[in-house]
Every structure is written in structure tokens, then in C-alpha cells.
CSV table of C-alpha atoms in Angstrom, one decimal:
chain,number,residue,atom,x,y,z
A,147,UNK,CA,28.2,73.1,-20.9
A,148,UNK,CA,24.9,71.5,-21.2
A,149,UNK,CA,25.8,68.9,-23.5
A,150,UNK,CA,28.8,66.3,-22.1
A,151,UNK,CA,30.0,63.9,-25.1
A,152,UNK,CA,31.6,60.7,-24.8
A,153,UNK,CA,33.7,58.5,-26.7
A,154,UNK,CA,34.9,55.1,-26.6
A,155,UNK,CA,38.2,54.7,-28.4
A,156,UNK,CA,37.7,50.9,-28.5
A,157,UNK,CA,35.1,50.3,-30.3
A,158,UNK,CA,35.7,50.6,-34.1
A,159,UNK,CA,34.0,53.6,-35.0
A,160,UNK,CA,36.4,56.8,-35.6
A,161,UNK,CA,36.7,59.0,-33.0
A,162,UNK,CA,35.6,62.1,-34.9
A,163,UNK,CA,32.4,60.5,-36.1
A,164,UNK,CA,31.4,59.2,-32.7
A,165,UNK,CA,31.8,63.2,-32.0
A,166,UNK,CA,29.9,64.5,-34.7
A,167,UNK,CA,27.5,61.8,-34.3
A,168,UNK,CA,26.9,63.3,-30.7
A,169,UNK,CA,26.9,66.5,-31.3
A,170,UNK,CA,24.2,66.1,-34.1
A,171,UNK,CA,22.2,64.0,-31.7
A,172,UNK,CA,22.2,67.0,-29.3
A,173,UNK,CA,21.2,69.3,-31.5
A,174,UNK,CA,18.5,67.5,-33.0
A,175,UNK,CA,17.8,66.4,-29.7
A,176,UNK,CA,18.0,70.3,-28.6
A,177,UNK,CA,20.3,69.6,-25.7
A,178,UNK,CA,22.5,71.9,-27.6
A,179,UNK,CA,20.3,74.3,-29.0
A,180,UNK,CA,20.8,77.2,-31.5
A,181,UNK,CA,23.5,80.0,-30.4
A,182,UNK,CA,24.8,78.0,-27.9
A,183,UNK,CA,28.4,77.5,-27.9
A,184,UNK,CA,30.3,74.4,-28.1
A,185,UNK,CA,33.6,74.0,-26.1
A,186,UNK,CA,36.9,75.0,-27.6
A,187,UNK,CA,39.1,72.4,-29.8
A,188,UNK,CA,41.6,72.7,-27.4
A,189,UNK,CA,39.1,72.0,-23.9
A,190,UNK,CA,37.1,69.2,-25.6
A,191,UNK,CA,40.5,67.5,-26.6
A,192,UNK,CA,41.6,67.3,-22.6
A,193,UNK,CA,38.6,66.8,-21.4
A,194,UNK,CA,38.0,63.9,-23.4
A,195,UNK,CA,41.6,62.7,-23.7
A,196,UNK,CA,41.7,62.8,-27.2
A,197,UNK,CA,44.1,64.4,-30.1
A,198,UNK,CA,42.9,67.9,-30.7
A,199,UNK,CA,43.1,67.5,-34.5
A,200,UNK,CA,40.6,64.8,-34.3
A,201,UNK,CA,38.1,67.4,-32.2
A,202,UNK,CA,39.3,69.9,-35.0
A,203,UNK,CA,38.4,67.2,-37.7
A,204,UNK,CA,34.8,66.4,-35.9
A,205,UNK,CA,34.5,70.4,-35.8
A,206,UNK,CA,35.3,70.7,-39.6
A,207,UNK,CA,33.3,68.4,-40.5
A,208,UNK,CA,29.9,70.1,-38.6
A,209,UNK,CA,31.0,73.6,-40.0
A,210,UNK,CA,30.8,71.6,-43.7
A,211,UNK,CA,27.5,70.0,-42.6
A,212,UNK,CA,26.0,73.5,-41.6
A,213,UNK,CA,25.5,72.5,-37.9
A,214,UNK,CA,27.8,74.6,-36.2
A,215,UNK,CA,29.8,77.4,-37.3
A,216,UNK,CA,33.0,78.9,-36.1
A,217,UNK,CA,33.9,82.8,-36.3
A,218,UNK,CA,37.4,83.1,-35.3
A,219,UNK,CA,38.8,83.9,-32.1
A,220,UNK,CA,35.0,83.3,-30.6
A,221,UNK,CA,34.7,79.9,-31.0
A,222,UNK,CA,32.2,77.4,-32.3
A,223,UNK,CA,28.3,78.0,-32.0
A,224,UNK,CA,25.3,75.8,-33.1
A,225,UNK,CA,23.6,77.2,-36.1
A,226,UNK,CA,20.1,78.1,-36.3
A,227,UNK,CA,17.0,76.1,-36.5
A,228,UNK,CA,16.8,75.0,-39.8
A,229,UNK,CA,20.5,73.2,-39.1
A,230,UNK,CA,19.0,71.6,-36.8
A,231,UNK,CA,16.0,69.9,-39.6
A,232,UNK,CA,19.1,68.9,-41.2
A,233,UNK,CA,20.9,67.1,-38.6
A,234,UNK,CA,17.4,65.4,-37.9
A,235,UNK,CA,17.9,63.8,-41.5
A,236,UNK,CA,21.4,63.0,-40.6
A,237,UNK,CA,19.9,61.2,-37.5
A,238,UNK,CA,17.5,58.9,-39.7
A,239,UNK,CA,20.1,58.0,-41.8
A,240,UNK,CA,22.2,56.9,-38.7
A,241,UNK,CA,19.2,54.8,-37.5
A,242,UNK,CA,18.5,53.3,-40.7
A,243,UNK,CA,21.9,52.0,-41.6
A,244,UNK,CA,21.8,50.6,-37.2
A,245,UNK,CA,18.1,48.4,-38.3
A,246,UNK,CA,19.4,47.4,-41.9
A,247,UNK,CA,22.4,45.5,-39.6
A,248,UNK,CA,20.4,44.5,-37.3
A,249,UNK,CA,17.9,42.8,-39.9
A,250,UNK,CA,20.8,41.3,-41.5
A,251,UNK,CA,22.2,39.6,-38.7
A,252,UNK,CA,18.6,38.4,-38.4
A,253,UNK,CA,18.3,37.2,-41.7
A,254,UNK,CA,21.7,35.3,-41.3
A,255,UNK,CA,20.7,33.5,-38.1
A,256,UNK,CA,17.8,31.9,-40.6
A,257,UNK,CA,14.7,33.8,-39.5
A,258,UNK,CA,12.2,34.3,-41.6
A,259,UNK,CA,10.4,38.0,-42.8
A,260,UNK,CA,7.3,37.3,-40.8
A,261,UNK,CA,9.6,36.1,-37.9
A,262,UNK,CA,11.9,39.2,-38.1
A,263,UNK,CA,9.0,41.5,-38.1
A,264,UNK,CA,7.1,40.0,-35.5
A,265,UNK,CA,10.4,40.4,-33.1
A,266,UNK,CA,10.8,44.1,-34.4
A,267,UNK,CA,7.2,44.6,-33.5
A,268,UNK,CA,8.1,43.7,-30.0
A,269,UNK,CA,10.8,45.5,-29.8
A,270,UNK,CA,9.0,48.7,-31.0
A,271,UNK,CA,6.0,47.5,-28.0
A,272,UNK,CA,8.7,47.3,-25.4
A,273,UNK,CA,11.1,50.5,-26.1
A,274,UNK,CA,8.3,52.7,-27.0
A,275,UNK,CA,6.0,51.7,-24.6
A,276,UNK,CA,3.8,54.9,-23.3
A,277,UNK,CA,5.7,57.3,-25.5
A,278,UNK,CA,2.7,58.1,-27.1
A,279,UNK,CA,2.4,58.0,-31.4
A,280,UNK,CA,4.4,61.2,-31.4
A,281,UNK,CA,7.2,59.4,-30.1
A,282,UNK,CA,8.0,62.3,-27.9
B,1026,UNK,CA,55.0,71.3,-43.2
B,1027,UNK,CA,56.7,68.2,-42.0
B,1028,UNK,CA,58.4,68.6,-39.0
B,1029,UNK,CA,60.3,65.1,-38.4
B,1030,UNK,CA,61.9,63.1,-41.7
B,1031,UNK,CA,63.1,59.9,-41.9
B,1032,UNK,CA,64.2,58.4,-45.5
B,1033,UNK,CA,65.2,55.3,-46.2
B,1034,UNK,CA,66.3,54.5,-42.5
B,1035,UNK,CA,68.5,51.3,-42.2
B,1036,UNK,CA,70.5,50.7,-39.0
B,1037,UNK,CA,72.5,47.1,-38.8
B,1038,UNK,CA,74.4,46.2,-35.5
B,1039,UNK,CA,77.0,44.4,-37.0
B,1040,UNK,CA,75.3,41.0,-39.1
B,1041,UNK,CA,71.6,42.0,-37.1
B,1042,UNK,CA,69.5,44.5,-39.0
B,1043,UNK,CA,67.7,46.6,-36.3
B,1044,UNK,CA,65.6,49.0,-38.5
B,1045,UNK,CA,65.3,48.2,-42.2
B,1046,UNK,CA,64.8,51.0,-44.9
B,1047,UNK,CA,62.3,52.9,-42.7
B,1048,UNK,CA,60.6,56.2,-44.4
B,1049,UNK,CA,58.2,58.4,-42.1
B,1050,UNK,CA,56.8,62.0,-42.0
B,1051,UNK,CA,55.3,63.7,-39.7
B,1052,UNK,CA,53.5,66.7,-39.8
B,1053,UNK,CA,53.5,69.7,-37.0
B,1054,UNK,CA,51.3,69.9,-34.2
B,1055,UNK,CA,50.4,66.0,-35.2
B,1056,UNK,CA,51.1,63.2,-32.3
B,1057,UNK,CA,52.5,59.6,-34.1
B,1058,UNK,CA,52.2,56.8,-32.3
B,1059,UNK,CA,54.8,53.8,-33.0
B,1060,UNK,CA,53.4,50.7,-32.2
B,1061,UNK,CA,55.2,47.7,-32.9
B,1062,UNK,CA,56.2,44.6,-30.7
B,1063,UNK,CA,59.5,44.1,-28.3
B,1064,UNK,CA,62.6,44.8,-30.4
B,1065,UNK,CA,60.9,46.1,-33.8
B,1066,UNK,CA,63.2,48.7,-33.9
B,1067,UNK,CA,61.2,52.0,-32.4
B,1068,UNK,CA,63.6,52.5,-30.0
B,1069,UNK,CA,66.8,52.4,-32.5
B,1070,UNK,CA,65.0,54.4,-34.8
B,1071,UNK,CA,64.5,57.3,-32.0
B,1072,UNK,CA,67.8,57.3,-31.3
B,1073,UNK,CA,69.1,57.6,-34.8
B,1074,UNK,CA,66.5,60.7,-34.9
B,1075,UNK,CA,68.0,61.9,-32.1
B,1076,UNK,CA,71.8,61.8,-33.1
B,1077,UNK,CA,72.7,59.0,-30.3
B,1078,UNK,CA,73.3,56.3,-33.1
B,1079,UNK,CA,74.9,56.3,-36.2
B,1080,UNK,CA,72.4,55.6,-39.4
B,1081,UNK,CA,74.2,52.9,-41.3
B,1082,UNK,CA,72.3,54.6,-44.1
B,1083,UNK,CA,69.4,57.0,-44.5
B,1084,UNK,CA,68.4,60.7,-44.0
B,1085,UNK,CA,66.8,62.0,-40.4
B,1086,UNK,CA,65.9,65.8,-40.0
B,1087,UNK,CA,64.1,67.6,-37.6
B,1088,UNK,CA,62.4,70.8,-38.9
B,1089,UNK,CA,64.5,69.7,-42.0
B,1090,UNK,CA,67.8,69.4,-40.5
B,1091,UNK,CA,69.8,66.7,-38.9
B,1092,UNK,CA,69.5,66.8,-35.0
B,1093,UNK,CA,72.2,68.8,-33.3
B,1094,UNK,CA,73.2,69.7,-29.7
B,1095,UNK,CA,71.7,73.6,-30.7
B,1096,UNK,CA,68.2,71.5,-31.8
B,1097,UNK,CA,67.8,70.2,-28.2
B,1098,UNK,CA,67.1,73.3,-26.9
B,1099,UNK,CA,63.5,72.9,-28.9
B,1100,UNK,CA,63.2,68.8,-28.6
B,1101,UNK,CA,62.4,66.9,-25.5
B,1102,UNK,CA,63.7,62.9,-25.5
B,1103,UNK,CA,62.5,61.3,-22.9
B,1104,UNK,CA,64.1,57.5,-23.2
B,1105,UNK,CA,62.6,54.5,-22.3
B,1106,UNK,CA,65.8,53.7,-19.3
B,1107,UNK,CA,66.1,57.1,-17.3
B,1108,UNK,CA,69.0,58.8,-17.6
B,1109,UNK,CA,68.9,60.9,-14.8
B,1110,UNK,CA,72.1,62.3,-13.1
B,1111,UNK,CA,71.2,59.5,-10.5
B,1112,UNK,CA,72.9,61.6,-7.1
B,1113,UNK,CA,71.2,64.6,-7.8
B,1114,UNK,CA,67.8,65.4,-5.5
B,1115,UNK,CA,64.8,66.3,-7.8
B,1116,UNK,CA,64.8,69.8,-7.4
B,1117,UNK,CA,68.5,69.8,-7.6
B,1118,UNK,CA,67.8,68.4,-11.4
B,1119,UNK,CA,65.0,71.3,-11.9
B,1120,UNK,CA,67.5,74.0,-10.7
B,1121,UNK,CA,69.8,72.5,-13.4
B,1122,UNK,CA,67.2,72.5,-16.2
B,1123,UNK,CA,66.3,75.9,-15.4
B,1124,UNK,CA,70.0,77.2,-15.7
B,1125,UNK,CA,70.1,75.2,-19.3
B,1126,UNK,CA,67.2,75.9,-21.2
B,1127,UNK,CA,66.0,79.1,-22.2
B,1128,UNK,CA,62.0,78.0,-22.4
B,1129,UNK,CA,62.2,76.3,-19.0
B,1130,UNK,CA,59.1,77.2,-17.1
B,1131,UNK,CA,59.7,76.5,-13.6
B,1132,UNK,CA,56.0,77.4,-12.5
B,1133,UNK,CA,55.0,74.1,-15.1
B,1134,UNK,CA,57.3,72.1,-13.6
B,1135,UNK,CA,56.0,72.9,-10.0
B,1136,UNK,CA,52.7,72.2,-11.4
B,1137,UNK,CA,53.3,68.5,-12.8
B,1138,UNK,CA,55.7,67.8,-9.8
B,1139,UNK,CA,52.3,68.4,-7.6
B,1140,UNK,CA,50.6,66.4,-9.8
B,1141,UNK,CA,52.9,63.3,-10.1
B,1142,UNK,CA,53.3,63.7,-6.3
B,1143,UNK,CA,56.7,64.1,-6.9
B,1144,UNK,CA,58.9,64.7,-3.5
B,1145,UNK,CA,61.5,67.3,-4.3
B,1146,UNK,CA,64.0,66.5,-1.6
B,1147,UNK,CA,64.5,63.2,-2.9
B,1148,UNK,CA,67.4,61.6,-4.5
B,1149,UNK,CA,66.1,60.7,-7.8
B,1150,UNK,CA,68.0,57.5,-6.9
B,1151,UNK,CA,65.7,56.7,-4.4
B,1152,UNK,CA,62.9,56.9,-6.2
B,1153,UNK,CA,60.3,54.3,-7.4
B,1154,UNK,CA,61.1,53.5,-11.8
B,1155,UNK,CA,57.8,55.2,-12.5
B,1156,UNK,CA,58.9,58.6,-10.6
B,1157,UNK,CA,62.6,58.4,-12.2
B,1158,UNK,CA,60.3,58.4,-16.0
B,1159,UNK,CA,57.3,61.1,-14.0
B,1160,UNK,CA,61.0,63.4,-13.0
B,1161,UNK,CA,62.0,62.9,-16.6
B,1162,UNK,CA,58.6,63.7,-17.9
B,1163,UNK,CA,57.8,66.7,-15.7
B,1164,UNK,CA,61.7,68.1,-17.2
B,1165,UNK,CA,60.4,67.2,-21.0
B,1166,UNK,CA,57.2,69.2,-20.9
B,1167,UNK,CA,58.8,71.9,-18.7
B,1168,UNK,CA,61.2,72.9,-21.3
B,1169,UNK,CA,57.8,73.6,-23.3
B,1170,UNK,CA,59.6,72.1,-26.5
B,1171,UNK,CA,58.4,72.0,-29.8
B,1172,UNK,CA,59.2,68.2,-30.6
B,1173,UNK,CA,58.9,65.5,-27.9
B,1174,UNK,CA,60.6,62.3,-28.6
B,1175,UNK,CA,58.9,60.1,-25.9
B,1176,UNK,CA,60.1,56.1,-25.6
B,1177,UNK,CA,57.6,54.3,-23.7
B,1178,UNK,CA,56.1,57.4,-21.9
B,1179,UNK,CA,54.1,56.0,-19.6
B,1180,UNK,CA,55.6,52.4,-18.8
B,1181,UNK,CA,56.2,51.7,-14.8
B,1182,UNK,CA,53.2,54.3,-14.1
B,1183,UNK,CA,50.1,53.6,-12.9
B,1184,UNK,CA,46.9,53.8,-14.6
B,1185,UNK,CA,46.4,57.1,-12.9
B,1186,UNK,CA,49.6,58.4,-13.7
B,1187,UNK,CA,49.6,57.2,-17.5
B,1188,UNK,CA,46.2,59.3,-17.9
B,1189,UNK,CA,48.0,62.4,-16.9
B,1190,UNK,CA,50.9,61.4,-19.2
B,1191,UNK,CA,48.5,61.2,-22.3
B,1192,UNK,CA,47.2,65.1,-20.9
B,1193,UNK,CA,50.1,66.1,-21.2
B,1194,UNK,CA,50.5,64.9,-24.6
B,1195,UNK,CA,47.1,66.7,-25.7
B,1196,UNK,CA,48.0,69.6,-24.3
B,1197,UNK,CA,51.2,69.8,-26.0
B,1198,UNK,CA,49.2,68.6,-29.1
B,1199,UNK,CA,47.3,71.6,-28.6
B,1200,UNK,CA,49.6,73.7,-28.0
B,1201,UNK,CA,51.1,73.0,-31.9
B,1202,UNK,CA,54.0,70.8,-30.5
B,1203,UNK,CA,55.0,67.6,-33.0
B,1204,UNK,CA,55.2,64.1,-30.5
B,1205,UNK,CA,56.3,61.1,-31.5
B,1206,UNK,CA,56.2,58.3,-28.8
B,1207,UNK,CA,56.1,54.8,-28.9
B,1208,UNK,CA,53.7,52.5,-26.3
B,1209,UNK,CA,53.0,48.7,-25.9
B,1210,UNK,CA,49.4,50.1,-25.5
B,1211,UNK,CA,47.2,50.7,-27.9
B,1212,UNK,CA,44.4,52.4,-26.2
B,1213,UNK,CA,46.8,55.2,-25.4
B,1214,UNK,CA,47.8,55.7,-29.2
B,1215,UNK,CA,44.0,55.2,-30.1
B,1216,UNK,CA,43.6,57.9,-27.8
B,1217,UNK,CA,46.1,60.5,-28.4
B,1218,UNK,CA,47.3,60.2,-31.3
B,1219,UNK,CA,45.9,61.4,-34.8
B,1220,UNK,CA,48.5,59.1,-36.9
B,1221,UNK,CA,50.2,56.0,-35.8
B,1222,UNK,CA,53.2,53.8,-37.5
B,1223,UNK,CA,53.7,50.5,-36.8
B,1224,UNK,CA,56.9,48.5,-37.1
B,1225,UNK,CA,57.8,44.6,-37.1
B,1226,UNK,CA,61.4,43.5,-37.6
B,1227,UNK,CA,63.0,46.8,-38.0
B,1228,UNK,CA,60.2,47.7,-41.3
B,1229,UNK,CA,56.7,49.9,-41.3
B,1230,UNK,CA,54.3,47.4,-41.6
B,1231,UNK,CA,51.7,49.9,-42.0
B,1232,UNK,CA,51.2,53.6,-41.6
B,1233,UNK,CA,48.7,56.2,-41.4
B,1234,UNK,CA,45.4,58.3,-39.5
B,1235,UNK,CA,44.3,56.4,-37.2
B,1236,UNK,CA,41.0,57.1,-38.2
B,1237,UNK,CA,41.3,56.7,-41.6
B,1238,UNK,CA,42.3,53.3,-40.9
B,1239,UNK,CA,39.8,52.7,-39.0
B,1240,UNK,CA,37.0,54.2,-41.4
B,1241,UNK,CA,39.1,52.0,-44.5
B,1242,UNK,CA,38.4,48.5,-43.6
B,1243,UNK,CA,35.8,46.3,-42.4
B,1244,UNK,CA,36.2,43.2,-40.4
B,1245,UNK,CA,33.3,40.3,-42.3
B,1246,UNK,CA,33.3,37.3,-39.7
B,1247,UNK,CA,31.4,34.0,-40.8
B,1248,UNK,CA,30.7,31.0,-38.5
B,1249,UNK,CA,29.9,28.0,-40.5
B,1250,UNK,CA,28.9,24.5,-39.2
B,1251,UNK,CA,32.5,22.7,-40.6
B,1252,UNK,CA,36.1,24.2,-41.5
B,1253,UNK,CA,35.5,27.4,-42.8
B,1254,UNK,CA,36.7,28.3,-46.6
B,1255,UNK,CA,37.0,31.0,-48.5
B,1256,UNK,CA,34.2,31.1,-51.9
B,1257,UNK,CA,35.6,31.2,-55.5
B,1258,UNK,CA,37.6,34.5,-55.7
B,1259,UNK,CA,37.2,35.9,-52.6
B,1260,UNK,CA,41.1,35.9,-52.0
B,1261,UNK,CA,41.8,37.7,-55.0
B,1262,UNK,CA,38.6,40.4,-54.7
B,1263,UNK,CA,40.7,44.0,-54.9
B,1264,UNK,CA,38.5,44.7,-52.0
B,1265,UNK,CA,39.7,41.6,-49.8
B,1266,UNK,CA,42.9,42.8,-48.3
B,1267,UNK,CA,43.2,39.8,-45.9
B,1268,UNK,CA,41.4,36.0,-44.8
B,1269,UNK,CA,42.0,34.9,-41.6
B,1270,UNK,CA,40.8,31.6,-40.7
B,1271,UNK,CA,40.5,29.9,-37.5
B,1272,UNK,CA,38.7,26.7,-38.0
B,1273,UNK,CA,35.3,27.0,-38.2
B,1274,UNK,CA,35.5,31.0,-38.1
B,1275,UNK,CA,36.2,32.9,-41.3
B,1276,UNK,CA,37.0,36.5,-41.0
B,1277,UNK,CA,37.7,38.8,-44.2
B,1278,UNK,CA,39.3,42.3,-43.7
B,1279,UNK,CA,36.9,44.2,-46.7
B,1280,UNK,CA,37.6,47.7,-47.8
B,1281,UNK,CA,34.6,50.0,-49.0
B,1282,UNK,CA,31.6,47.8,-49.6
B,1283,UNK,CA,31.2,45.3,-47.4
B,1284,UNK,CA,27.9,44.5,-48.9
B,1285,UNK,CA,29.1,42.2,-51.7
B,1286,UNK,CA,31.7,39.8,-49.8
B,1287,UNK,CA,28.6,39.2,-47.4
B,1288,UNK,CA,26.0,38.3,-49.6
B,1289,UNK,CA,29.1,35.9,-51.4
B,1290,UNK,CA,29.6,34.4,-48.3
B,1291,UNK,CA,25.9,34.0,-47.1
B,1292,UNK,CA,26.1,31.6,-50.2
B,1293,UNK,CA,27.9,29.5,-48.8
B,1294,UNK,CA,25.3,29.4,-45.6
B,1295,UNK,CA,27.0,30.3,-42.8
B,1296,UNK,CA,25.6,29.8,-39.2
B,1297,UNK,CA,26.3,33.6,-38.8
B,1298,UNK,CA,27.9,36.4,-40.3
B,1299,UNK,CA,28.6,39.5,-38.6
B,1300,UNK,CA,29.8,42.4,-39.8
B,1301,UNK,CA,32.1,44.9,-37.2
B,1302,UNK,CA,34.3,47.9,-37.8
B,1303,UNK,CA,37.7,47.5,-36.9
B,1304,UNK,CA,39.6,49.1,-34.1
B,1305,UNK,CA,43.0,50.0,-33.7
B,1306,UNK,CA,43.9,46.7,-31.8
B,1307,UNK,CA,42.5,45.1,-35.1
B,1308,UNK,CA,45.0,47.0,-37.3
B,1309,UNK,CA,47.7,46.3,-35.3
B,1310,UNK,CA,47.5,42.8,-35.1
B,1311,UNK,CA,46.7,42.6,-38.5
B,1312,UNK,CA,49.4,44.3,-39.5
B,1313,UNK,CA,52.1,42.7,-37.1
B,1314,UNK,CA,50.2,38.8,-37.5
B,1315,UNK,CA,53.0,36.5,-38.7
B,1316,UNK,CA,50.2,33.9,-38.8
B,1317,UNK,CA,48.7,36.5,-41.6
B,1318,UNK,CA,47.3,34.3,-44.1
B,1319,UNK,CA,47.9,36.6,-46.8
B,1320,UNK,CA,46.0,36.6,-49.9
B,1321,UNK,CA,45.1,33.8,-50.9
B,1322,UNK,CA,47.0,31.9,-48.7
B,1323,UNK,CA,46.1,27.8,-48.4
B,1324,UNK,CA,43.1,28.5,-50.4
């Protein structure tokens, strides 16, 4: 397996999204690329320590969204490249709707635009510092 | 298909009502997790499942029939006090199990002996609590039953111990088995299970997929600078299902948009508004609050 998910059954996000969240990221990210298989329902269940109809959920889900698909009694594979474009969009969205809280919670502790920006400026100097304008 | 019933359970112990008109499904192959606190009723409603108590009124059926000796060869009860032929050595009790069931599998039960460390030559007497409930355990899944009944699964084991317990749920899970168990803790149902029931004074205070109910609600928490109140109409908003306030802290349990009850409440010019998705510990104490301001409570 060369992707390992995680998931935190604390915090308040569902269990099957945290999992199709990760296995988007890794395919956009092309840890998991195109082919490759993902673990069964049942494995990913115990190895996780989660229900398997929550895997099964996550799984469902992904078939629906095109980013893996399952033939039966072969398991699950990653679809091909242009599911992975897809789950790129998927990705943005994720990110957007993480800054849109983050500038709210700015907003509500009184700072002003100029402020916010300026602070999101820095924050852009310091985590993508010698990444290059690709961002790679 | 629904593989456990319960209609309109009510169980009264003379004047004191233990479990009060109690409905619940469960589907097969799905694991429920009652939650509830000390003397809710979970453990009167398993045994009135189970045949050991008398329903003063109500329906119970397992794969749509009431519980009889003949269903036991399919259904694991593990109780929350062992019951364990006390005298016997553990592999005594095994030999036993295997000349009663038909599915025992003695090679699983030699497996989760190894791995509870259990010590065969033992009298189960002798034994710590938490390897009376890991002998009991071991004898539930060995029987490789369709329906476990598990009170308290994992109390009295270590944290070590209680990880392999919820495994062994999974693996039943997977394995299409129907589990219903009950726990004082919440990260195990959060884990294992995929629907959980909660119960206060002998009623379901709220059931459901425990990630529906997480994905339903919203938890909208405003610090202000004085006492904390509710605006105009919040308390009454469809979308507002509960206020809780704790002086100068407001929260608001929203469903769908959470959008609108902030922007209502940054009105009011809070400190700081936060908004954060609700976990299972949330729900529960939400649910089980007596405390609850409900709706419009004091406002």
C-alpha cells in the first residue's frame, strides 16, 4: 500500500468524509495513482478500527464521484487520469471553504480587510517559502 | 432487512419504570451502539431482548421472532457481570462450548485466547475481572454467531485489551454479523459503530448514523463581553435545535446553514464566534443534558 490513511474519530468531521477526503488528496496528490488498488472494505475497516459500512460508505461515495471504481470480486482501483482533474477540483473546494472560516474567524476577532490580508500574505510568505510560483 | 426489533418497549420493576416505551431497529451486518448514563435502562433492555426478563409490554424479535433457547445457537450475550461456571478452568469452559454449539471454532478461540493472554489452566475463578469478561468474549466470538448482544464489552480491560475488543467487533461487522453493545465510552461507539442509540431514564433520547448526526448539526459558539443572550428569534429559528448558555458563552446547535445564525449573532458583536462540527461526545451530551435549555428556554 503506498498510501496509509488516517482518521480521527474525535474531531467532528464524519468518518467517511475524512476518508474520502484522503483518498482524493492522494490521488490528486498521485500517491495513489491511476490502476492502483485501494485496500479491501473489510482490511481498511481493521486496520483503521472503524465500521466497515462506513469504509463501504467512503467507497461508494468515490465510485459516485468517478475516482475509484470497483469490479466485483477484484476490489477497488483508482480511475484514470482525468479522475484525478476532478478530484483536483474537489481539493479546491476543500481549501476554499478551510480560508472562507479562517477569514471569518478573522473578521469576528475585529480585524480589518487590509489587516486580514496583510496576515494572509504572510502566511502565504512563510508556508510557501521556496516552493517556487508553481507551487510544486 | 432488520435483524433486531424492539416496539414499544416498557419494563417497570414494581412502582420504578426501568425502560419506557423504547422502539429500535437494527439492520444486519450494522453495529449499534447504546450509549446512555448509569441505569438508563440499556442493560434491562438487553435482557428483555434476550428472553431473561419479562417485557411488562412491548414486542422484541430477533431475525423477526422472539428470542428462544434454539435462537442462541446463532446469538452471542456477553453480560456486563460474568457468568461464568466459576469452578471450571478456561479450557475446561472451551471444551464445554465446543460440545454445545455447532459453529464453535476452536482454532478462533485458540487464537483470541493467545491474544488476550489468556492462561488455560486457570480457574476462571482466579482470574483478574477483565479476563473473566476476555474468557466470555473469546467464547462469544468463537461461536462465530450471527447477533452479538455485548453489555459493557470492554469494561475492566485495559486500553490494550479494549482495542482488540473493538477488532473483534469490526471483524464481525465485516463478517455480516448484527452487534449491538452498550459502552460508557464514546470513542469506542464513534469508532465502531455505524448507528448509535442513546437512552436516559429508560427512553431513546435520540437515535441514528452516527455520521449523519454528525454531518446534521453544527455547534455556533459566541463569546461576548457580558451575559450572553440569545437575538430576536433565534430560539424559535426551525434551524436552531438547541441554546446553551454558560454565562458569557453562547452556543447554538444549527442544522444546515450555519451561515445565517452567524451573521445574526455577529450583530450582536460578539468578542468571537466560532464555528465547529460536532462530535459524537457533543451529541451525547446534548442529548442526555438535563441542564438542556431547550428551545427557548429563559429567553
Amino acid at each position: 500500500m503506498s498510501a496509509v490513511f488516517t482518521v480521527d474519530p474525535g474531531s467532528g468531521v464524519p468518518l467517511y468524509l475524512q476518508l474520502i477526503e484522503q483518498v482524493k488528496r492522494a490521488v490528486a496528490l498521485g500517491t495513489l495513482g491511476a490502476g492502483e488498488q485501494l485496500p479491501t472494505v473489510k482490511a481498511l475497516a481493521l486496520d483503521l478500527t472503524v465500521n466497515p459500512n462506513t469504509v463501504a460508505r467512503a467507497y461508494r461515495e468515490l465510485e459516485r464521484d468517478k475516482v475509484i471504481e470497483t469490479s466485483p470480486g477484484r476490489g477497488s482501483f483508482v480511475r484514470s487520469e482525468d479522475g484525478a482533474a476532478d478530484v483536483r477540483h474537489a481539493i479546491e473546494d476543500v481549501g476554499a471553504s478551510v480560508l472562507a472560516n479562517a477569514v471569518r474567524e478573522a473578521r469576528s476577532l475585529g480585524l480589518e480587510r487590509d489587516t486580514v490580508r496583510t496576515l494572509f500574505e504572510r502566511a502565504l510568505e512563510r508556508w510557501f517559502a521556496g516552493s517556487g510560483p508553481e507551487d510544486k | 432487512m432488520k435483524t433486531i426489533t424492539i416496539e414499544h418497549l416498557t419494563k417497570r420493576y414494581g412502582e420504578q419504570s426501568a425502560v419506557a416505551d423504547l422502539s429500535l431497529e437494527i439492520d444486519e451486518g450494522s453495529v449499534c451502539g447504546l450509549l446512555g448514563p448509569n441505569g438508563s435502562g440499556k442493560t434491562t433492555t438487553f435482557k428483555c431482548l434476550l428472553g431473561l426478563a419479562r417485557p411488562t409490554s412491548g414486542t422484541l424479535a430477533v431475525h423477526g421472532a422472539p428470542v428462544t433457547p434454539h435462537t442462541f445457537e446463532t446469538l452471542a450475550y456477553v453480560p456486563e457481570r460474568n457468568t461464568l461456571y466459576e469452578w471450571m478452568m478456561v479450557f475446561e469452559l472451551f471444551n464445554l462450548y465446543k460440545r454445545t454449539y455447532k459453529k464453535y471454532d476452536a482454532a478462533r478461540a485458540a487464537e483470541l485466547a493467545a491474544l488476550f493472554k489468556l492462561d488455560s489452566r486457570k480457574r476462571i475463578e482466579r482470574l483478574s475481572k477483565g479476563q473473566q469478561t476476555a474468557v466470555a468474549l473469546t467464547l462469544a466470538f468463537a461461536t462465530r454467531p450471527d447477533v452479538l448482544v455485548l453489555d459493557e464489552p470492554a469494561s475492566g480491560l485495559d486500553p490494550i485489551f479494549q482495542r482488540v475488543v473493538l477488532d473483534l467487533i469490526i471483524d464481525a461487522a465485516a463478517g455480516g454479523a448484527t452487534v449491538l453493545f452498550s459502552s460508557h465510552q464514546i470513542g469506542q461507539v464513534e469508532r465502531a459503530a455505524d448507528r448509535v442509540a442513546i437512552m436516559k431514564d429508560g427512553r431513546l433520547v435520540l437515535d441514528g448514523n452516527v455520521d449523519t448526526l454528525k454531518g446534521e448539526e453544527k455547534i455556533v459558539e459566541a463569546v461576548f463581553d457580558g451575559d450572553a443572550f440569545a437575538p430576536n428569534g433565534l430560539a424559535t429559528d426551525p434551524r436552531v435545535r438547541r441554546i446553551e448558555r454558560n454565562g458569557r458563552i453562547l452556543r447554538a446547535y444549527v442544522r444546515n446553514d450555519s451561515a445565517d445564525v452567524v451573521r445574526r449573532l455577529e450583530a450582536l458583536g460578539p468578542k468571537a464566534i466560532s464555528v465547529y462540527d460536532l462530535s459524537l461526545e457533543d451529541i451525547f451530551l446534548g442529548a442526555v443534558s438535563d441542564t438542556a435549555a431547550r428551545n427557548g428556554e429563559g429567553i
